[in-house]
Coordinates of C-alpha atoms in Angstrom, one line a residue:
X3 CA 17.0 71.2 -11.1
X4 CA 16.0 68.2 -9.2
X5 CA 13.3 70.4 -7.1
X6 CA 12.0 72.4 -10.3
X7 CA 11.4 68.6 -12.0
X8 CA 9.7 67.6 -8.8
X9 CA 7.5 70.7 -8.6
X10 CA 6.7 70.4 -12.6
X11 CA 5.6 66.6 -12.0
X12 CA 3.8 67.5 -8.8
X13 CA 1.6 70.1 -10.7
X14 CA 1.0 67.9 -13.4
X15 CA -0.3 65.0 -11.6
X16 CA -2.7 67.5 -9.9
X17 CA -3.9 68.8 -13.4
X18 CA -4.2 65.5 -14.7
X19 CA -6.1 63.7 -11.9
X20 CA -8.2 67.3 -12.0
X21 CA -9.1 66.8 -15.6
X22 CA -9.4 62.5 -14.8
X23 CA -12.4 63.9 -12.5
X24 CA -13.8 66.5 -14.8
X25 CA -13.9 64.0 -17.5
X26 CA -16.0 61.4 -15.5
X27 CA -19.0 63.6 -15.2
X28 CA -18.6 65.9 -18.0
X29 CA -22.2 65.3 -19.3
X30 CA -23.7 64.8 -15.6
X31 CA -25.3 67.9 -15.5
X32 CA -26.9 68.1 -19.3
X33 CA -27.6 64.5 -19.9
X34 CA -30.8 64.8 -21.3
X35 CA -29.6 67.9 -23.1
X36 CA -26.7 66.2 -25.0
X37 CA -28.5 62.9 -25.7
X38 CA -30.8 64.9 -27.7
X39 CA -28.0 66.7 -29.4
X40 CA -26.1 63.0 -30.2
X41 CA -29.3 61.7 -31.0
X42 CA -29.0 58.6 -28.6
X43 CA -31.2 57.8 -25.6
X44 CA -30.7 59.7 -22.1
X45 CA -29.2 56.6 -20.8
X46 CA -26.5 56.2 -23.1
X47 CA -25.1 59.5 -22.1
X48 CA -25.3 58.0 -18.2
X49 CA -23.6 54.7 -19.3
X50 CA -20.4 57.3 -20.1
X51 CA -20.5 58.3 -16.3
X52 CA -20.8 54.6 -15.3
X53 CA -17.6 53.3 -17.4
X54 CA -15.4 55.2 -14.0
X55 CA -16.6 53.5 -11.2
X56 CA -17.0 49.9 -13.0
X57 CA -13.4 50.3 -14.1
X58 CA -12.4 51.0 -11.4
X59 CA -13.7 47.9 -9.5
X60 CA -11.8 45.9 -12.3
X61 CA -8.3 47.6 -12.4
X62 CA -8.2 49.1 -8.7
X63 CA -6.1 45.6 -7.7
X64 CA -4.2 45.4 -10.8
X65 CA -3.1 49.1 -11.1
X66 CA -2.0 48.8 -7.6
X67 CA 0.3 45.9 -8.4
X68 CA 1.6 47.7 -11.4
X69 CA 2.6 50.4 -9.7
X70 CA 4.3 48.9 -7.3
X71 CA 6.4 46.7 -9.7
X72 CA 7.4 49.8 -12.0
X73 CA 5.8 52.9 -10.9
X74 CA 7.5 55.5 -13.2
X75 CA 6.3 53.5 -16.6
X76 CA 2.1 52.7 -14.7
X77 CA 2.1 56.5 -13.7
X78 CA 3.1 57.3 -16.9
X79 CA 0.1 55.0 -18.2
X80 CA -2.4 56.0 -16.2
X81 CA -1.9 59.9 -17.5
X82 CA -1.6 58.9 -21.1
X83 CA -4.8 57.6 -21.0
X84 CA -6.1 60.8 -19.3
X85 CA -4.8 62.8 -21.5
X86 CA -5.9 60.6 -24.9
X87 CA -9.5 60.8 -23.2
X88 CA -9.5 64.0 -22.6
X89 CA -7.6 65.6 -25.5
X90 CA -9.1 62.7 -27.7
X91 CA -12.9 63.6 -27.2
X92 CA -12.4 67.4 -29.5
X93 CA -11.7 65.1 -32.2
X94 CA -15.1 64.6 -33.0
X95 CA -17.1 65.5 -30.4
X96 CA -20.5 64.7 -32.0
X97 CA -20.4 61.1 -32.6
X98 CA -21.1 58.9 -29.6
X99 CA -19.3 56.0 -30.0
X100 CA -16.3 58.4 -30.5
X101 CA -17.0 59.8 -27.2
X102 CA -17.6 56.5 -25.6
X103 CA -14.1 55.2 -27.0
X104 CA -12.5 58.2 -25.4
X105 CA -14.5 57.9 -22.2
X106 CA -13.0 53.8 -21.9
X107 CA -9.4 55.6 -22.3
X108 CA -9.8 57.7 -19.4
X109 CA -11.4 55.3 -17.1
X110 CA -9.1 53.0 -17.9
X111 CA -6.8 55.7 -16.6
X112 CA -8.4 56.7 -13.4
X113 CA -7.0 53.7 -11.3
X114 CA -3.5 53.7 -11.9
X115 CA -3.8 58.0 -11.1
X116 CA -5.4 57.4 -7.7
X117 CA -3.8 54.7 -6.9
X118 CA -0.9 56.8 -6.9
X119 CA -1.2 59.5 -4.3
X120 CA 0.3 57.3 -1.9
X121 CA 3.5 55.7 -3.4
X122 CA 3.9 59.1 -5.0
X123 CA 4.0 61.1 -2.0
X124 CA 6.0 58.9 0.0
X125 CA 8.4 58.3 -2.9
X126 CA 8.9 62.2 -3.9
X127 CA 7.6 63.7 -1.2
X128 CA 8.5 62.1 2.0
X129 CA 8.2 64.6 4.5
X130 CA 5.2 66.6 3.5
X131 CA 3.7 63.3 2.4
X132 CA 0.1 64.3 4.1
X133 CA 0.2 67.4 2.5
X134 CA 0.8 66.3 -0.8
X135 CA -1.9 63.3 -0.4
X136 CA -4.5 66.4 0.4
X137 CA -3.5 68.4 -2.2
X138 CA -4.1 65.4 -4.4
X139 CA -7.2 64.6 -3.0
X140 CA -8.4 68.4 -3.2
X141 CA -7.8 67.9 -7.4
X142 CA -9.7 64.9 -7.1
X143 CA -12.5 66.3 -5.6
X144 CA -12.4 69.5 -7.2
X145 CA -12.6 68.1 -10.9
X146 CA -16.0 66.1 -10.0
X147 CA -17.1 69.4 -8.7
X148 CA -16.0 71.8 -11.4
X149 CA -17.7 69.9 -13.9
X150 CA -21.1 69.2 -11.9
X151 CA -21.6 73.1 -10.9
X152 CA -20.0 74.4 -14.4
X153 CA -21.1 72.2 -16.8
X154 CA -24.9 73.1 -17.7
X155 CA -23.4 76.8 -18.1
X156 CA -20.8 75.7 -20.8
X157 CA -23.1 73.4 -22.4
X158 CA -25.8 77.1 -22.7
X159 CA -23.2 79.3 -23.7
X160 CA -21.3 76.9 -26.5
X161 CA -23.0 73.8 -27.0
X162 CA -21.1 70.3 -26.7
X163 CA -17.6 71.5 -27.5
X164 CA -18.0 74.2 -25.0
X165 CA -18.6 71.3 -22.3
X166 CA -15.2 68.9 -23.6
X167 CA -12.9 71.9 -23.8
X168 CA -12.0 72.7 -20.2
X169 CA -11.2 68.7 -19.3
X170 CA -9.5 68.8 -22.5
X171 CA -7.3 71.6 -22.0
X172 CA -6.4 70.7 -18.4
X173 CA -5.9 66.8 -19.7
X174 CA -2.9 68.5 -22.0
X175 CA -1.6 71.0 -19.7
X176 CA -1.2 68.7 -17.2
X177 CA 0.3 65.7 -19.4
X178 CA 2.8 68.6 -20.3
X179 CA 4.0 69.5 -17.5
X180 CA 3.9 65.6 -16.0
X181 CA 6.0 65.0 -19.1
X182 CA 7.9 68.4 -18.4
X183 CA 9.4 66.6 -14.9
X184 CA 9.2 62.9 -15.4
X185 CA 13.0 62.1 -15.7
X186 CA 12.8 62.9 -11.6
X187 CA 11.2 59.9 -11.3
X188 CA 14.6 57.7 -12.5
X189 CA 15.7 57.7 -8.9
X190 CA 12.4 55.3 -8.6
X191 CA 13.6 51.5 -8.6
X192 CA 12.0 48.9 -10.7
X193 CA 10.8 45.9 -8.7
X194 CA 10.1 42.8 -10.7
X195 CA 9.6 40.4 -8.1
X196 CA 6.9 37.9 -9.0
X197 CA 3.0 39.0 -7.6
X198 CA 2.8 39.3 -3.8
X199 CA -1.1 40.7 -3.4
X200 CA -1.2 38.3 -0.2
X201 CA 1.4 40.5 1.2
X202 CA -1.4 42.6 1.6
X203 CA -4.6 40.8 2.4
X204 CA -3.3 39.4 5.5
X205 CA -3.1 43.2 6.8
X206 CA -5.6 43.4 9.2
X207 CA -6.0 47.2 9.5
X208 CA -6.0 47.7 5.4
X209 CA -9.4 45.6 5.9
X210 CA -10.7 47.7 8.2
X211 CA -9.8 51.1 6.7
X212 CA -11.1 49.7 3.7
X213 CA -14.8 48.6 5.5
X214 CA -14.5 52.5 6.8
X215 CA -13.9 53.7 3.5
X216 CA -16.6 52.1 1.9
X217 CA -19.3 53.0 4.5
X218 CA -18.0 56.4 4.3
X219 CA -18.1 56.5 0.5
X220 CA -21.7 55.1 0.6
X221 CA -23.3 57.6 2.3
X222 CA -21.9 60.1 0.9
X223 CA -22.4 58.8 -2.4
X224 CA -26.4 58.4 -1.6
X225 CA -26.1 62.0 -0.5
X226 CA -25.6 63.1 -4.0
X227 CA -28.1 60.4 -5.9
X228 CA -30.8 59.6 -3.4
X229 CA -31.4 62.8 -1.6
X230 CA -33.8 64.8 -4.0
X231 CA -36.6 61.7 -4.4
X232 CA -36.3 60.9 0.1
X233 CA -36.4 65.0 0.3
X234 CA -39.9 65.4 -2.2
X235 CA -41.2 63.3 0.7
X236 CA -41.5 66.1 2.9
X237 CA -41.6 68.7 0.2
X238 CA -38.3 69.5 0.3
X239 CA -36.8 68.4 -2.9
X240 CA -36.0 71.7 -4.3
X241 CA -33.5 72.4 -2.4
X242 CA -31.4 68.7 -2.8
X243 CA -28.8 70.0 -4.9
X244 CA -28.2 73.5 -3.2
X245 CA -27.5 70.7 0.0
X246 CA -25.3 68.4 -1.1
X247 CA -23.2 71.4 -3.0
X248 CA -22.9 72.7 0.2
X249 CA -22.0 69.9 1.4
X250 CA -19.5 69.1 -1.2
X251 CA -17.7 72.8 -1.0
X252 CA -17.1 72.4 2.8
X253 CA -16.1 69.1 2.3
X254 CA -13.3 71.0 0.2
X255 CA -12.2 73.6 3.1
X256 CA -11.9 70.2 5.4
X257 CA -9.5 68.2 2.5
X258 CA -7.8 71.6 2.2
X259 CA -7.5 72.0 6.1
X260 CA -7.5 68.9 8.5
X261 CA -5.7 66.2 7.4
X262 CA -2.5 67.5 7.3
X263 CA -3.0 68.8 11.3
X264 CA -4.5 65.7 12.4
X265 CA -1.6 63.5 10.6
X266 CA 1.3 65.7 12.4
X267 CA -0.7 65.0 15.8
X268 CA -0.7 61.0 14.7
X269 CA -4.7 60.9 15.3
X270 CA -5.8 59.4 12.6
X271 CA -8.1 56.8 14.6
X272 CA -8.9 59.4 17.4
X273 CA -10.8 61.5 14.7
X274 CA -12.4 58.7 13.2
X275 CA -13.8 57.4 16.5
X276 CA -14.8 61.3 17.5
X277 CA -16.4 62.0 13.7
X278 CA -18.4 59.3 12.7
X279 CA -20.8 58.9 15.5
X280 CA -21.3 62.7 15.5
X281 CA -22.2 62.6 11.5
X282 CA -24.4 59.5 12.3
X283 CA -26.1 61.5 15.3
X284 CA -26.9 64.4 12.3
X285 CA -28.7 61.5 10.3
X286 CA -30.4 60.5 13.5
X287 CA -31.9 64.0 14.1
X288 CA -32.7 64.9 10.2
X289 CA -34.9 61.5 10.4
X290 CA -36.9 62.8 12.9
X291 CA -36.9 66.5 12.1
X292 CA -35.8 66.8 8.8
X293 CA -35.7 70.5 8.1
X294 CA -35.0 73.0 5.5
X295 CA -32.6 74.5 7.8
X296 CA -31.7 71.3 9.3
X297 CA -30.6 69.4 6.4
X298 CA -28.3 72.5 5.4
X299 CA -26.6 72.8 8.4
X300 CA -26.2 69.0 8.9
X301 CA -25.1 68.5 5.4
X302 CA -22.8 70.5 5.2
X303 CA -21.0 69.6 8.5
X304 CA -21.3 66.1 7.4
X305 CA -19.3 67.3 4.0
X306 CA -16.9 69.3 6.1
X307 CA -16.2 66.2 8.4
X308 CA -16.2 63.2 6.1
X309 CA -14.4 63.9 3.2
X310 CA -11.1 64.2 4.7
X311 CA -11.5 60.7 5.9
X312 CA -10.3 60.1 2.4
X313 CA -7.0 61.8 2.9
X314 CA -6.7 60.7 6.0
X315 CA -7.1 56.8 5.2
X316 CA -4.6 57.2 2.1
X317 CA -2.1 58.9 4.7
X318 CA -2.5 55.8 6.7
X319 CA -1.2 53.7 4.2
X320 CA 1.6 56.3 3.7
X321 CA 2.4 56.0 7.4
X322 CA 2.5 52.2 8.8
X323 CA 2.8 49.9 5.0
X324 CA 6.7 50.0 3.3
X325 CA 6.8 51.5 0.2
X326 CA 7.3 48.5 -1.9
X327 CA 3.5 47.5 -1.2
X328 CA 1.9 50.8 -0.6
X329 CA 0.2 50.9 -4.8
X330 CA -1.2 47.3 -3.7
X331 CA -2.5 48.3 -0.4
X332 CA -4.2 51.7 -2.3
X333 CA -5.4 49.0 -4.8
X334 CA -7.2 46.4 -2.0
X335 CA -8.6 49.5 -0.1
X336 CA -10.0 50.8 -3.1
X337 CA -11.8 47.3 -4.2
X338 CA -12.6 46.4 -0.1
X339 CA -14.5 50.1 -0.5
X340 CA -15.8 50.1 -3.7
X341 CA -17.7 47.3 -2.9
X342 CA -19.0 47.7 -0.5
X343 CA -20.6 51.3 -1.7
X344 CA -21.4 49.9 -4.7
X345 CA -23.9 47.1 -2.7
X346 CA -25.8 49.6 -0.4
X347 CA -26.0 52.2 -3.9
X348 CA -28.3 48.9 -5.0
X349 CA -29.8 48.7 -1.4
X350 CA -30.9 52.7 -1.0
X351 CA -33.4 52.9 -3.5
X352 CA -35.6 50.7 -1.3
X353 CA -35.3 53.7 1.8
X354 CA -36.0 56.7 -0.3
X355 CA -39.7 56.7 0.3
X356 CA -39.2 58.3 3.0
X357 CA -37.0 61.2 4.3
X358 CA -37.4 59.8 7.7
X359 CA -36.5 56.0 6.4
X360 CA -34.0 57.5 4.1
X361 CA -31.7 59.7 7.1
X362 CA -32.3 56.2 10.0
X363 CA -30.5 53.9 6.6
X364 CA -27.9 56.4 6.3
X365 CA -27.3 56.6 10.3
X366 CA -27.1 52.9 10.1
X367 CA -24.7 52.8 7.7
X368 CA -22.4 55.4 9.7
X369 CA -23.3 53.6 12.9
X370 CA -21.5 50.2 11.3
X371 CA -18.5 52.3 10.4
X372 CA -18.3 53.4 14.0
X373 CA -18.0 49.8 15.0
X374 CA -15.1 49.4 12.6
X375 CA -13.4 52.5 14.0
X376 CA -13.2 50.9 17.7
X377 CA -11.6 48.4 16.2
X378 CA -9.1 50.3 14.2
X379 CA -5.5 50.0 15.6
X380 CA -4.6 53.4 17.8
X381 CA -2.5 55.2 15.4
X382 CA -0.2 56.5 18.4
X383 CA 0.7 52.6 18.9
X384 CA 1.4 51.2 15.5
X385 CA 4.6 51.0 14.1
X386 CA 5.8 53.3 11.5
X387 CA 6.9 51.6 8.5
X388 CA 8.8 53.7 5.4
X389 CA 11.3 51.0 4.6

């Protein structure tokens, strides 16, 4: 019974965190579209998108602290406001402000899900704890992604409710089966100890996965904003989008496929150090050749390398921090990264003039991160910690 509750909580946290994803960038894809159809300007509908990543600089530290201190009653939190965002938005899906109410639920919700993977894998899932952490990561992705490549084809075929109903419906079957499996989670003890965040920022490797991260994050999340306007430079704006969803789809088969191998060999730091200065060498050569066949190939190896860092870095936490800390850890490494990609989003604008200024900032960015790899502890020497 104990394995059947596990399994049922397990699938529901994927389905949840998938429809947390969805939910963030529902309108992405049609925001024009469905300003005109709320009858509010274009960047109102943005400002929906922008309530995630802002939240998430505020309650990344917090939710991490929560969680530690009672996990079973934060988790449960973090998917009730999913699922009230989610489910919430069918209500009345044609008044803004409705909408925007709905969006503040689920962004409020996002931290305490993320923050999760790691205290949730080790916790319930202790020896297939990289797996898990992938598979979680996978749903992470795979929402923002279902959503960005689906969503302009709901929005044709059925309008705005056509475009809520699949995060909806995921939000609700995944709050049931959450629901479904949470008494499994009563074996989880309750700390009340007073707050210890210090226990954490003294950790000098959670500051430098964190600086990792956050590089890592930035380029990546350039990739997606900035490409198209650096591209038109060399006439090659068309075909943006087609790159970075190539990018993004083999950055899928490398979350579904790596991390889990490169865990069970403990070389966590040996594929940093061998990754990163190989994806900065790509940016190198599209800044000086920056070809339509170039920027595919490239791309999408850079996608197929890089986003199993992700994984990779939560695993980490998994690995060498003690349980009772691992949600504050998540939390710091979230806020050290989000940061920092937050800063150089501000800072790109000033490179996309250029393809060939655009590609040298982004192999600067990834050449910094390789400086923070060669400092990163040797995984093969650290001590394990799963007290």
């Amino acid at each position: 019974m104990v394995s059947v509750r596990k399994t049922l909580l397990l699938t529901g946290l994927v389905l949840i965190t998938f429809a947390s994803q969805a939910i963030w960038v529902t309108f992405s894809p049609v925001t024009t579209l469905v300003a005109q159809n709320l009858g509010v300007p274009a960047e109102y509908v943005g400002y929906l998108a922008v309530t995630y990543p802002l939240f998430f600089l505020i309650l990344t530290v917090p939710s991490g602290i929560l969680l530690d201190r009672n996990f079973r009653l934060w988790l449960l939190f973090g998917t009730v406001m999913t699922f009230i965002g989610g489910a919430g938005r069918l209500l009345d899906h044609t008044n803004y402000f409705w909408l925007l109410l709905c969006q503040l639920f689920s962004a409020t919700g996002q931290p305490f899900l993320l923050n999760a993977f790691v205290p949730f894998a080790s916790r319930m899932y202790a020896e297939r704890r990289s797996v898990v952490i992938s598979v979680l990561s996978l749903s992470m992705y795979l929402g923002t992604v279902f959503s960005l490549l689906v969503g302009y084809e709901f929005y044709a075929d059925g309008g705005l409710f056509a475009l809520i109903m699949p995060p909806a419906l995921l939000s609700a079957i995944g709050f049931a089966f959450f629901v479904s499996g949470y008494r499994v989670l009563d074996s989880v003890p309750v700390d009340r100890r007073a707050f210890r965040f210090s226990d954490v920022v003294g950790r000098k490797d959670l500051w430098i996965i964190g600086i990792i991260l956050g590089l890592g994050v930035a380029a990546f999340d350039n990739l997606a904003t900035w490409l198209q306007p650096a591209l038109e430079s060399v006439k090659l704006g068309e075909i943006a989008g087609d790159a970075v969803a190539v990018s993004i789809v083999l950055g899928l088969v490398g979350v579904a496929a790596i991390p889990g191998f490169i865990s069970a060999k403990n070389a966590r730091t040996r594929y940093m150090r061998g990754v990163v200065p190989l994806i900065a060498g790509f940016f190198v050569i599209l800044a000086i050749l920056p070809s339509k066949l170039l920027v595919f190939v490239f791309l999408g190896l850079a996608g197929l390398l890089m986003l199993p860092a992700y994984p990779l870095i939560m695993d980490w936490i998994g690995y060498f921090h003690e349980k009772r800390i691992q949600g504050s850890a998540t939390g710091f490494v979230g806020l050290v990264s989000r940061a920092i990609s937050v800063m150089l989003m501000f800072i790109a604008p000033y490179f996309i003039y250029s393809a060939r200024a655009y590609f040298t900032f982004l192999a600067s960015v990834v050449t910094i991160a390789f400086f923070f790899t060669m400092i990163l502890p040797d995984d093969r020497k650290m001590k394990k910690d799963h007290s």
